């Protein structure tokens, strides 16, 4: 048996060396990171570059008003690059051939060869994955366990204990999807203990010991490790070539660099597909090293790129068609039927933010959702079916489980609902206050005191951030918000100085300096000789030493916080650069964003601005504190239920919990449930209102923004505790005034978290660094505690109702019900004439029965 193992592992080793079928492409040495081609003529295609880029990547992630990145971004993507971002892996794919892997002519009885299961035609979907059926399923197929080699014939070091291997043919032994023996819980019940994550097996101790003590087994395992090292090195080269091409395009927009970026992306996706197929061919049942097992499993998961080419082509076609409809959507201006070229950016976004005309806002909301969403409903229904194929290709039971796959929890939907329940009392108090202020502004005939708030009057097309109506909502209008922009201009701040200050912030907490190459290669200002995509982004060139930032920096307070945010991504890159490439990432898709936002919380405090000499005096008045916290809350807290509803909706439709025929109404039910928000007019199943949100047609996961918004406060609280800057229940050291500048204890904690990268499940990372093994909303509540108490007192003073009552259906399946307006919490006629007719009919009906 071991001689066969030797043959197979030797074959696997040769795959990285001589096998032409697996001769993975290597990048050309001519890589010009800052390449500029002045001979390329300016063409109209340059004017379309932003749109073309949006179709490939989506609009870049924009910074919020307070410099944090995340919650209030209307159409955000990751603001860091590390080759191919998580979102790009989730949705990008190309229909082109890949080399076929033929293992049929090899001896396949090695424990490291999965062909025993695959070649016998048995269902192996759930063999090494936790997202399959439980032991109660009657349709299970246990071929991957029934056909194990006969260990009774193995005359190895443990030949006298063959009887102990009799149960290897039992499908219920060592299967990660089967419930624990003698226990009524499955292995997801406690994801925070070691040996419980989805990338590890619960093999018996004796079995592990017998294999690990065998010298031949160790030799073959070492060959497998060497193969992974070689794959990692080649993957890093491929990633570097791809990132370089993307950098060249975004720092020098023209036809040539755009074509090169697309070609490089295709080559990199092809490499990922081949690597994933290789990793899937290796039988992981006898790999007991958790780190090695995790590395193989992560390499095996490439999202939609694991689809067959015909299905992948269909997937890409559906996304491209929906994105075309999204990008092409335009409406006519309110009461100006001949001005019909208004697009979301910049026209409609500006109208929703600045207009205070109820009718204009309603017109803009209704028309844009009609033009952007309705046309793509059929395509999205097809996408729901394709997502089941994506799930199957990634060894997941359904599309809903696949959507939350990166969070390594079998109960993630329930986990985040529990977190939301922790935060909900604060949100309801905020919602009650905002509803009262809007009712005072627009009148009680349009906003009911106990009903949900119409979404079109919140300053944002999606009602996800309320910052744009701060002029209506601010608690103390006479107390201006802190703005150090004039002082920055007066003191001669430059983009370079702002980045140097950010670097000094991190070195003051015992983190790494970025080095001269960072300043030489990065782009901090808009060049005068070429066009650059100016949105802030941090870049990892996958070679452990080249890290850059691209940002057209303005001299203002917002950019100052944004600079620190981007530098936090650079620090993350620096701290985990020692890891294999597959682990050079956040512990889950939300960690990068959460770390940057946590640093932003410290930098934006009056205490830190005073330390920098940008604020002359400390503002200790409670009114300033309330205004500051309120401004943060209407951005961060208000965003949470929107993000939760959006991706819980996708979980429901992808998993089949919600029928496609009622999916638009299901969305508005979730918005009412979580947000207390309702549409401005009655909706129907003819509409597809989610299509107006970029992340839906682009199929980009959104739950990471919910996760990162909560996690940033959890990280911030732990750093402040370590620095002694926050003491619970001590009014002299509240959490919202903590500044970790020059506090090495805080930096050491953050370094430990960053250095783990994605090498462990995120629950373990939090447990080992923060002592908290789960996402916890209590830190956010503690941060906003002064504001929450103020809101409670305001509700008592004004006798305001906290919460909301369901005041009627917001969506009907029948398309004839669409077009009715909402006033005062009730659906009334679109015109006074129609309303009179309804009253006349009601009177006739009553008189008939009274007679």
PDB file of N, CA, C and O in Angstrom, residues 680-746:
ATOM      1  N   UNK A 680     -41.785  54.294  -0.542  1.00  0.00           N
ATOM      2  CA  UNK A 680     -42.649  55.481  -0.629  1.00  0.00           C
ATOM      3  C   UNK A 680     -43.969  55.215  -1.333  1.00  0.00           C
ATOM      4  O   UNK A 680     -44.931  55.962  -1.123  1.00  0.00           O
ATOM      5  N   UNK A 681     -44.013  54.189  -2.180  1.00  0.00           N
ATOM      6  CA  UNK A 681     -45.260  53.803  -2.840  1.00  0.00           C
ATOM      7  C   UNK A 681     -45.399  52.294  -2.740  1.00  0.00           C
ATOM      8  O   UNK A 681     -44.420  51.580  -2.512  1.00  0.00           O
ATOM      9  N   UNK A 682     -46.599  51.816  -2.895  1.00  0.00           N
ATOM     10  CA  UNK A 682     -46.845  50.378  -2.806  1.00  0.00           C
ATOM     11  C   UNK A 682     -46.128  49.653  -3.935  1.00  0.00           C
ATOM     12  O   UNK A 682     -46.192  50.052  -5.089  1.00  0.00           O
ATOM     13  N   UNK A 683     -45.419  48.583  -3.590  1.00  0.00           N
ATOM     14  CA  UNK A 683     -44.652  47.825  -4.573  1.00  0.00           C
ATOM     15  C   UNK A 683     -45.368  46.534  -4.943  1.00  0.00           C
ATOM     16  O   UNK A 683     -46.304  46.100  -4.253  1.00  0.00           O
ATOM     17  N   UNK A 684     -44.905  45.916  -6.030  1.00  0.00           N
ATOM     18  CA  UNK A 684     -45.510  44.667  -6.483  1.00  0.00           C
ATOM     19  C   UNK A 684     -44.414  43.727  -6.954  1.00  0.00           C
ATOM     20  O   UNK A 684     -43.233  44.086  -6.991  1.00  0.00           O
ATOM     21  N   UNK A 685     -44.822  42.529  -7.342  1.00  0.00           N
ATOM     22  CA  UNK A 685     -43.858  41.572  -7.861  1.00  0.00           C
ATOM     23  C   UNK A 685     -43.495  41.845  -9.315  1.00  0.00           C
ATOM     24  O   UNK A 685     -42.680  41.124  -9.897  1.00  0.00           O
ATOM     25  N   UNK A 686     -44.064  42.877  -9.883  1.00  0.00           N
ATOM     26  CA  UNK A 686     -43.568  43.344 -11.172  1.00  0.00           C
ATOM     27  C   UNK A 686     -42.248  44.082 -10.988  1.00  0.00           C
ATOM     28  O   UNK A 686     -41.426  44.154 -11.899  1.00  0.00           O
ATOM     29  N   UNK A 687     -42.053  44.653  -9.799  1.00  0.00           N
ATOM     30  CA  UNK A 687     -40.836  45.400  -9.495  1.00  0.00           C
ATOM     31  C   UNK A 687     -39.733  44.460  -9.042  1.00  0.00           C
ATOM     32  O   UNK A 687     -39.976  43.331  -8.603  1.00  0.00           O
ATOM     33  N   UNK A 688     -38.520  44.950  -9.134  1.00  0.00           N
ATOM     34  CA  UNK A 688     -37.362  44.273  -8.544  1.00  0.00           C
ATOM     35  C   UNK A 688     -36.483  45.378  -7.960  1.00  0.00           C
ATOM     36  O   UNK A 688     -35.490  45.797  -8.545  1.00  0.00           O
ATOM     37  N   UNK A 689     -36.873  45.854  -6.782  1.00  0.00           N
ATOM     38  CA  UNK A 689     -36.255  47.052  -6.216  1.00  0.00           C
ATOM     39  C   UNK A 689     -34.804  46.845  -5.809  1.00  0.00           C
ATOM     40  O   UNK A 689     -34.029  47.801  -5.768  1.00  0.00           O
ATOM     41  N   UNK A 690     -34.407  45.621  -5.519  1.00  0.00           N
ATOM     42  CA  UNK A 690     -33.018  45.389  -5.146  1.00  0.00           C
ATOM     43  C   UNK A 690     -32.064  45.574  -6.317  1.00  0.00           C
ATOM     44  O   UNK A 690     -30.875  45.808  -6.107  1.00  0.00           O
ATOM     45  N   UNK A 691     -32.573  45.481  -7.534  1.00  0.00           N
ATOM     46  CA  UNK A 691     -31.708  45.661  -8.695  1.00  0.00           C
ATOM     47  C   UNK A 691     -31.124  47.046  -8.800  1.00  0.00           C
ATOM     48  O   UNK A 691     -30.142  47.259  -9.526  1.00  0.00           O
ATOM     49  N   UNK A 692     -31.688  48.011  -8.076  1.00  0.00           N
ATOM     50  CA  UNK A 692     -31.152  49.362  -8.090  1.00  0.00           C
ATOM     51  C   UNK A 692     -29.910  49.505  -7.218  1.00  0.00           C
ATOM     52  O   UNK A 692     -29.264  50.552  -7.244  1.00  0.00           O
ATOM     53  N   UNK A 693     -29.571  48.488  -6.439  1.00  0.00           N
ATOM     54  CA  UNK A 693     -28.373  48.484  -5.608  1.00  0.00           C
ATOM     55  C   UNK A 693     -27.280  47.719  -6.327  1.00  0.00           C
ATOM     56  O   UNK A 693     -27.451  46.543  -6.656  1.00  0.00           O
ATOM     57  N   UNK A 694     -26.139  48.343  -6.544  1.00  0.00           N
ATOM     58  CA  UNK A 694     -25.091  47.773  -7.402  1.00  0.00           C
ATOM     59  C   UNK A 694     -24.705  46.357  -7.002  1.00  0.00           C
ATOM     60  O   UNK A 694     -24.466  45.497  -7.850  1.00  0.00           O
ATOM     61  N   UNK A 695     -24.605  46.078  -5.717  1.00  0.00           N
ATOM     62  CA  UNK A 695     -24.097  44.792  -5.272  1.00  0.00           C
ATOM     63  C   UNK A 695     -25.004  43.620  -5.667  1.00  0.00           C
ATOM     64  O   UNK A 695     -24.559  42.473  -5.654  1.00  0.00           O
ATOM     65  N   UNK A 696     -26.253  43.898  -6.014  1.00  0.00           N
ATOM     66  CA  UNK A 696     -27.159  42.824  -6.421  1.00  0.00           C
ATOM     67  C   UNK A 696     -26.864  42.366  -7.844  1.00  0.00           C
ATOM     68  O   UNK A 696     -26.583  41.183  -8.065  1.00  0.00           O
ATOM     69  N   UNK A 697     -26.893  43.229  -8.870  1.00  0.00           N
ATOM     70  CA  UNK A 697     -26.541  42.733 -10.212  1.00  0.00           C
ATOM     71  C   UNK A 697     -25.095  42.283 -10.324  1.00  0.00           C
ATOM     72  O   UNK A 697     -24.786  41.404 -11.131  1.00  0.00           O
ATOM     73  N   UNK A 698     -24.190  42.872  -9.531  1.00  0.00           N
ATOM     74  CA  UNK A 698     -22.787  42.442  -9.575  1.00  0.00           C
ATOM     75  C   UNK A 698     -22.547  41.190  -8.753  1.00  0.00           C
ATOM     76  O   UNK A 698     -21.464  40.605  -8.820  1.00  0.00           O
ATOM     77  N   UNK A 699     -23.530  40.763  -7.955  1.00  0.00           N
ATOM     78  CA  UNK A 699     -23.448  39.558  -7.128  1.00  0.00           C
ATOM     79  C   UNK A 699     -22.278  39.624  -6.143  1.00  0.00           C
ATOM     80  O   UNK A 699     -21.523  38.660  -5.970  1.00  0.00           O
ATOM     81  N   UNK A 700     -22.138  40.765  -5.488  1.00  0.00           N
ATOM     82  CA  UNK A 700     -21.077  40.979  -4.504  1.00  0.00           C
ATOM     83  C   UNK A 700     -21.663  40.797  -3.116  1.00  0.00           C
ATOM     84  O   UNK A 700     -22.671  41.427  -2.777  1.00  0.00           O
ATOM     85  N   UNK A 701     -21.066  39.976  -2.273  1.00  0.00           N
ATOM     86  CA  UNK A 701     -21.560  39.807  -0.898  1.00  0.00           C
ATOM     87  C   UNK A 701     -21.547  41.128  -0.141  1.00  0.00           C
ATOM     88  O   UNK A 701     -20.643  41.952  -0.309  1.00  0.00           O
ATOM     89  N   UNK A 702     -22.539  41.314   0.687  1.00  0.00           N
ATOM     90  CA  UNK A 702     -22.700  42.576   1.415  1.00  0.00           C
ATOM     91  C   UNK A 702     -22.634  42.395   2.926  1.00  0.00           C
ATOM     92  O   UNK A 702     -22.462  43.357   3.656  1.00  0.00           O
ATOM     93  N   UNK A 703     -22.739  41.160   3.402  1.00  0.00           N
ATOM     94  CA  UNK A 703     -22.787  40.937   4.845  1.00  0.00           C
ATOM     95  C   UNK A 703     -21.473  41.317   5.494  1.00  0.00           C
ATOM     96  O   UNK A 703     -21.418  41.583   6.701  1.00  0.00           O
ATOM     97  N   UNK A 704     -20.398  41.362   4.729  1.00  0.00           N
ATOM     98  CA  UNK A 704     -19.118  41.734   5.321  1.00  0.00           C
ATOM     99  C   UNK A 704     -19.142  43.167   5.841  1.00  0.00           C
ATOM    100  O   UNK A 704     -18.418  43.504   6.776  1.00  0.00           O
ATOM    101  N   UNK A 705     -19.990  44.024   5.263  1.00  0.00           N
ATOM    102  CA  UNK A 705     -20.074  45.393   5.752  1.00  0.00           C
ATOM    103  C   UNK A 705     -20.795  45.443   7.097  1.00  0.00           C
ATOM    104  O   UNK A 705     -20.456  46.247   7.964  1.00  0.00           O
ATOM    105  N   UNK A 706     -21.796  44.597   7.271  1.00  0.00           N
ATOM    106  CA  UNK A 706     -22.418  44.472   8.590  1.00  0.00           C
ATOM    107  C   UNK A 706     -21.397  43.961   9.597  1.00  0.00           C
ATOM    108  O   UNK A 706     -21.237  44.513  10.694  1.00  0.00           O
ATOM    109  N   UNK A 707     -20.696  42.920   9.214  1.00  0.00           N
ATOM    110  CA  UNK A 707     -19.731  42.296  10.117  1.00  0.00           C
ATOM    111  C   UNK A 707     -18.633  43.282  10.488  1.00  0.00           C
ATOM    112  O   UNK A 707     -18.269  43.422  11.671  1.00  0.00           O
ATOM    113  N   UNK A 708     -18.079  43.975   9.505  1.00  0.00           N
ATOM    114  CA  UNK A 708     -16.962  44.884   9.781  1.00  0.00           C
ATOM    115  C   UNK A 708     -17.395  46.078  10.618  1.00  0.00           C
ATOM    116  O   UNK A 708     -16.618  46.574  11.444  1.00  0.00           O
ATOM    117  N   UNK A 709     -18.633  46.543  10.422  1.00  0.00           N
ATOM    118  CA  UNK A 709     -19.105  47.681  11.208  1.00  0.00           C
ATOM    119  C   UNK A 709     -19.218  47.310  12.679  1.00  0.00           C
ATOM    120  O   UNK A 709     -18.888  48.108  13.563  1.00  0.00           O
ATOM    121  N   UNK A 710     -19.667  46.094  12.976  1.00  0.00           N
ATOM    122  CA  UNK A 710     -19.749  45.654  14.369  1.00  0.00           C
ATOM    123  C   UNK A 710     -18.358  45.333  14.907  1.00  0.00           C
ATOM    124  O   UNK A 710     -18.004  45.720  16.031  1.00  0.00           O
ATOM    125  N   UNK A 711     -17.550  44.660  14.099  1.00  0.00           N
ATOM    126  CA  UNK A 711     -16.234  44.218  14.567  1.00  0.00           C
ATOM    127  C   UNK A 711     -15.309  45.385  14.867  1.00  0.00           C
ATOM    128  O   UNK A 711     -14.474  45.299  15.775  1.00  0.00           O
ATOM    129  N   UNK A 712     -15.428  46.487  14.122  1.00  0.00           N
ATOM    130  CA  UNK A 712     -14.522  47.611  14.364  1.00  0.00           C
ATOM    131  C   UNK A 712     -14.624  48.112  15.794  1.00  0.00           C
ATOM    132  O   UNK A 712     -13.601  48.458  16.417  1.00  0.00           O
ATOM    133  N   UNK A 713     -15.833  48.141  16.360  1.00  0.00           N
ATOM    134  CA  UNK A 713     -15.995  48.583  17.745  1.00  0.00           C
ATOM    135  C   UNK A 713     -15.463  47.536  18.725  1.00  0.00           C
ATOM    136  O   UNK A 713     -14.943  47.889  19.791  1.00  0.00           O
ATOM    137  N   UNK A 714     -15.575  46.278  18.356  1.00  0.00           N
ATOM    138  CA  UNK A 714     -15.037  45.209  19.197  1.00  0.00           C
ATOM    139  C   UNK A 714     -13.508  45.303  19.259  1.00  0.00           C
ATOM    140  O   UNK A 714     -12.908  45.183  20.339  1.00  0.00           O
ATOM    141  N   UNK A 715     -12.865  45.526  18.110  1.00  0.00           N
ATOM    142  CA  UNK A 715     -11.419  45.705  18.085  1.00  0.00           C
ATOM    143  C   UNK A 715     -11.007  46.966  18.833  1.00  0.00           C
ATOM    144  O   UNK A 715     -10.031  46.963  19.602  1.00  0.00           O
ATOM    145  N   UNK A 716     -11.727  48.028  18.596  1.00  0.00           N
ATOM    146  CA  UNK A 716     -11.424  49.315  19.223  1.00  0.00           C
ATOM    147  C   UNK A 716     -11.523  49.208  20.745  1.00  0.00           C
ATOM    148  O   UNK A 716     -10.649  49.694  21.477  1.00  0.00           O
ATOM    149  N   UNK A 717     -12.549  48.542  21.244  1.00  0.00           N
ATOM    150  CA  UNK A 717     -12.702  48.377  22.686  1.00  0.00           C
ATOM    151  C   UNK A 717     -11.542  47.597  23.281  1.00  0.00           C
ATOM    152  O   UNK A 717     -11.001  47.974  24.341  1.00  0.00           O
ATOM    153  N   UNK A 718     -11.133  46.524  22.635  1.00  0.00           N
ATOM    154  CA  UNK A 718     -10.034  45.716  23.155  1.00  0.00           C
ATOM    155  C   UNK A 718      -8.726  46.494  23.158  1.00  0.00           C
ATOM    156  O   UNK A 718      -7.940  46.400  24.117  1.00  0.00           O
ATOM    157  N   UNK A 719      -8.465  47.260  22.093  1.00  0.00           N
ATOM    158  CA  UNK A 719      -7.236  48.059  22.063  1.00  0.00           C
ATOM    159  C   UNK A 719      -7.254  49.138  23.139  1.00  0.00           C
ATOM    160  O   UNK A 719      -6.236  49.399  23.791  1.00  0.00           O
ATOM    161  N   UNK A 720      -8.405  49.756  23.340  1.00  0.00           N
ATOM    162  CA  UNK A 720      -8.499  50.810  24.351  1.00  0.00           C
ATOM    163  C   UNK A 720      -8.350  50.243  25.756  1.00  0.00           C
ATOM    164  O   UNK A 720      -7.751  50.877  26.639  1.00  0.00           O
ATOM    165  N   UNK A 721      -8.889  49.064  25.997  1.00  0.00           N
ATOM    166  CA  UNK A 721      -8.691  48.416  27.295  1.00  0.00           C
ATOM    167  C   UNK A 721      -7.221  48.103  27.520  1.00  0.00           C
ATOM    168  O   UNK A 721      -6.673  48.347  28.607  1.00  0.00           O
ATOM    169  N   UNK A 722      -6.564  47.551  26.490  1.00  0.00           N
ATOM    170  CA  UNK A 722      -5.144  47.211  26.619  1.00  0.00           C
ATOM    171  C   UNK A 722      -4.304  48.454  26.881  1.00  0.00           C
ATOM    172  O   UNK A 722      -3.304  48.393  27.603  1.00  0.00           O
ATOM    173  N   UNK A 723      -4.710  49.582  26.300  1.00  0.00           N
ATOM    174  CA  UNK A 723      -3.965  50.827  26.476  1.00  0.00           C
ATOM    175  C   UNK A 723      -4.342  51.561  27.750  1.00  0.00           C
ATOM    176  O   UNK A 723      -3.722  52.587  28.075  1.00  0.00           O
ATOM    177  N   UNK A 724      -5.352  51.077  28.469  1.00  0.00           N
ATOM    178  CA  UNK A 724      -5.797  51.769  29.671  1.00  0.00           C
ATOM    179  C   UNK A 724      -6.550  53.049  29.388  1.00  0.00           C
ATOM    180  O   UNK A 724      -6.735  53.881  30.290  1.00  0.00           O
ATOM    181  N   UNK A 725      -7.023  53.208  28.159  1.00  0.00           N
ATOM    182  CA  UNK A 725      -7.739  54.422  27.777  1.00  0.00           C
ATOM    183  C   UNK A 725      -9.245  54.299  27.951  1.00  0.00           C
ATOM    184  O   UNK A 725      -9.970  55.274  27.786  1.00  0.00           O
ATOM    185  N   UNK A 726      -9.700  53.105  28.247  1.00  0.00           N
ATOM    186  CA  UNK A 726     -11.131  52.901  28.449  1.00  0.00           C
ATOM    187  C   UNK A 726     -11.330  52.017  29.667  1.00  0.00           C
ATOM    188  O   UNK A 726     -10.749  50.928  29.769  1.00  0.00           O
ATOM    189  N   UNK A 727     -12.134  52.517  30.581  1.00  0.00           N
ATOM    190  CA  UNK A 727     -12.494  51.761  31.773  1.00  0.00           C
ATOM    191  C   UNK A 727     -14.013  51.728  31.836  1.00  0.00           C
ATOM    192  O   UNK A 727     -14.653  52.778  31.954  1.00  0.00           O
ATOM    193  N   UNK A 728     -14.639  50.544  31.711  1.00  0.00           N
ATOM    194  CA  UNK A 728     -16.109  50.479  31.745  1.00  0.00           C
ATOM    195  C   UNK A 728     -16.660  51.126  33.013  1.00  0.00           C
ATOM    196  O   UNK A 728     -16.101  50.986  34.104  1.00  0.00           O
ATOM    197  N   UNK A 729     -17.745  51.871  32.825  1.00  0.00           N
ATOM    198  CA  UNK A 729     -18.473  52.532  33.914  1.00  0.00           C
ATOM    199  C   UNK A 729     -17.671  53.659  34.570  1.00  0.00           C
ATOM    200  O   UNK A 729     -18.073  54.161  35.624  1.00  0.00           O
ATOM    201  N   UNK A 730     -16.563  54.057  33.956  1.00  0.00           N
ATOM    202  CA  UNK A 730     -15.812  55.206  34.464  1.00  0.00           C
ATOM    203  C   UNK A 730     -16.098  56.403  33.560  1.00  0.00           C
ATOM    204  O   UNK A 730     -15.635  56.436  32.416  1.00  0.00           O
ATOM    205  N   UNK A 731     -16.856  57.399  34.027  1.00  0.00           N
ATOM    206  CA  UNK A 731     -17.212  58.531  33.152  1.00  0.00           C
ATOM    207  C   UNK A 731     -16.006  59.349  32.712  1.00  0.00           C
ATOM    208  O   UNK A 731     -16.091  60.114  31.751  1.00  0.00           O
ATOM    209  N   UNK A 732     -14.878  59.194  33.389  1.00  0.00           N
ATOM    210  CA  UNK A 732     -13.684  59.941  33.000  1.00  0.00           C
ATOM    211  C   UNK A 732     -12.978  59.315  31.806  1.00  0.00           C
ATOM    212  O   UNK A 732     -12.160  59.978  31.162  1.00  0.00           O
ATOM    213  N   UNK A 733     -13.247  58.050  31.532  1.00  0.00           N
ATOM    214  CA  UNK A 733     -12.606  57.363  30.413  1.00  0.00           C
ATOM    215  C   UNK A 733     -13.645  56.622  29.576  1.00  0.00           C
ATOM    216  O   UNK A 733     -13.672  55.393  29.517  1.00  0.00           O
ATOM    217  N   UNK A 734     -14.515  57.364  28.896  1.00  0.00           N
ATOM    218  CA  UNK A 734     -15.512  56.697  28.037  1.00  0.00           C
ATOM    219  C   UNK A 734     -14.868  56.157  26.771  1.00  0.00           C
ATOM    220  O   UNK A 734     -13.804  56.629  26.340  1.00  0.00           O
ATOM    221  N   UNK A 735     -15.512  55.197  26.170  1.00  0.00           N
ATOM    222  CA  UNK A 735     -14.937  54.534  25.002  1.00  0.00           C
ATOM    223  C   UNK A 735     -14.825  55.482  23.815  1.00  0.00           C
ATOM    224  O   UNK A 735     -13.841  55.435  23.069  1.00  0.00           O
ATOM    225  N   UNK A 736     -15.787  56.359  23.625  1.00  0.00           N
ATOM    226  CA  UNK A 736     -15.775  57.191  22.419  1.00  0.00           C
ATOM    227  C   UNK A 736     -14.698  58.270  22.440  1.00  0.00           C
ATOM    228  O   UNK A 736     -14.463  58.925  21.423  1.00  0.00           O
ATOM    229  N   UNK A 737     -14.012  58.458  23.574  1.00  0.00           N
ATOM    230  CA  UNK A 737     -12.936  59.451  23.658  1.00  0.00           C
ATOM    231  C   UNK A 737     -11.557  58.799  23.665  1.00  0.00           C
ATOM    232  O   UNK A 737     -10.549  59.481  23.840  1.00  0.00           O
ATOM    233  N   UNK A 738     -11.489  57.508  23.464  1.00  0.00           N
ATOM    234  CA  UNK A 738     -10.212  56.793  23.528  1.00  0.00           C
ATOM    235  C   UNK A 738      -9.363  57.084  22.294  1.00  0.00           C
ATOM    236  O   UNK A 738      -9.844  57.063  21.167  1.00  0.00           O
ATOM    237  N   UNK A 739      -8.079  57.336  22.535  1.00  0.00           N
ATOM    238  CA  UNK A 739      -7.101  57.502  21.467  1.00  0.00           C
ATOM    239  C   UNK A 739      -5.920  56.587  21.765  1.00  0.00           C
ATOM    240  O   UNK A 739      -5.274  56.719  22.810  1.00  0.00           O
ATOM    241  N   UNK A 740      -5.636  55.655  20.869  1.00  0.00           N
ATOM    242  CA  UNK A 740      -4.567  54.685  21.110  1.00  0.00           C
ATOM    243  C   UNK A 740      -3.212  55.176  20.619  1.00  0.00           C
ATOM    244  O   UNK A 740      -2.229  54.425  20.657  1.00  0.00           O
ATOM    245  N   UNK A 741      -3.114  56.403  20.160  1.00  0.00           N
ATOM    246  CA  UNK A 741      -1.845  56.967  19.707  1.00  0.00           C
ATOM    247  C   UNK A 741      -0.817  56.880  20.829  1.00  0.00           C
ATOM    248  O   UNK A 741      -1.076  57.224  21.976  1.00  0.00           O
ATOM    249  N   UNK A 742       0.385  56.373  20.481  1.00  0.00           N
ATOM    250  CA  UNK A 742       1.496  56.209  21.425  1.00  0.00           C
ATOM    251  C   UNK A 742       1.174  55.216  22.545  1.00  0.00           C
ATOM    252  O   UNK A 742       1.647  55.368  23.668  1.00  0.00           O
ATOM    253  N   UNK A 743       0.389  54.206  22.208  1.00  0.00           N
ATOM    254  CA  UNK A 743       0.052  53.161  23.176  1.00  0.00           C
ATOM    255  C   UNK A 743       0.495  51.808  22.605  1.00  0.00           C
ATOM    256  O   UNK A 743      -0.259  51.132  21.914  1.00  0.00           O
ATOM    257  N   UNK A 744       1.749  51.387  22.868  1.00  0.00           N
ATOM    258  CA  UNK A 744       2.252  50.131  22.285  1.00  0.00           C
ATOM    259  C   UNK A 744       1.420  48.902  22.650  1.00  0.00           C
ATOM    260  O   UNK A 744       1.363  47.948  21.861  1.00  0.00           O
ATOM    261  N   UNK A 745       0.800  48.900  23.814  1.00  0.00           N
ATOM    262  CA  UNK A 745      -0.007  47.734  24.198  1.00  0.00           C
ATOM    263  C   UNK A 745      -1.141  47.506  23.203  1.00  0.00           C
ATOM    264  O   UNK A 745      -1.465  46.361  22.861  1.00  0.00           O
ATOM    265  N   UNK A 746      -1.750  48.597  22.747  1.00  0.00           N
ATOM    266  CA  UNK A 746      -2.815  48.473  21.747  1.00  0.00           C
ATOM    267  C   UNK A 746      -2.255  47.956  20.431  1.00  0.00           C
ATOM    268  O   UNK A 746      -2.860  47.102  19.766  1.00  0.00           O
TER     269      UNK A 746
END
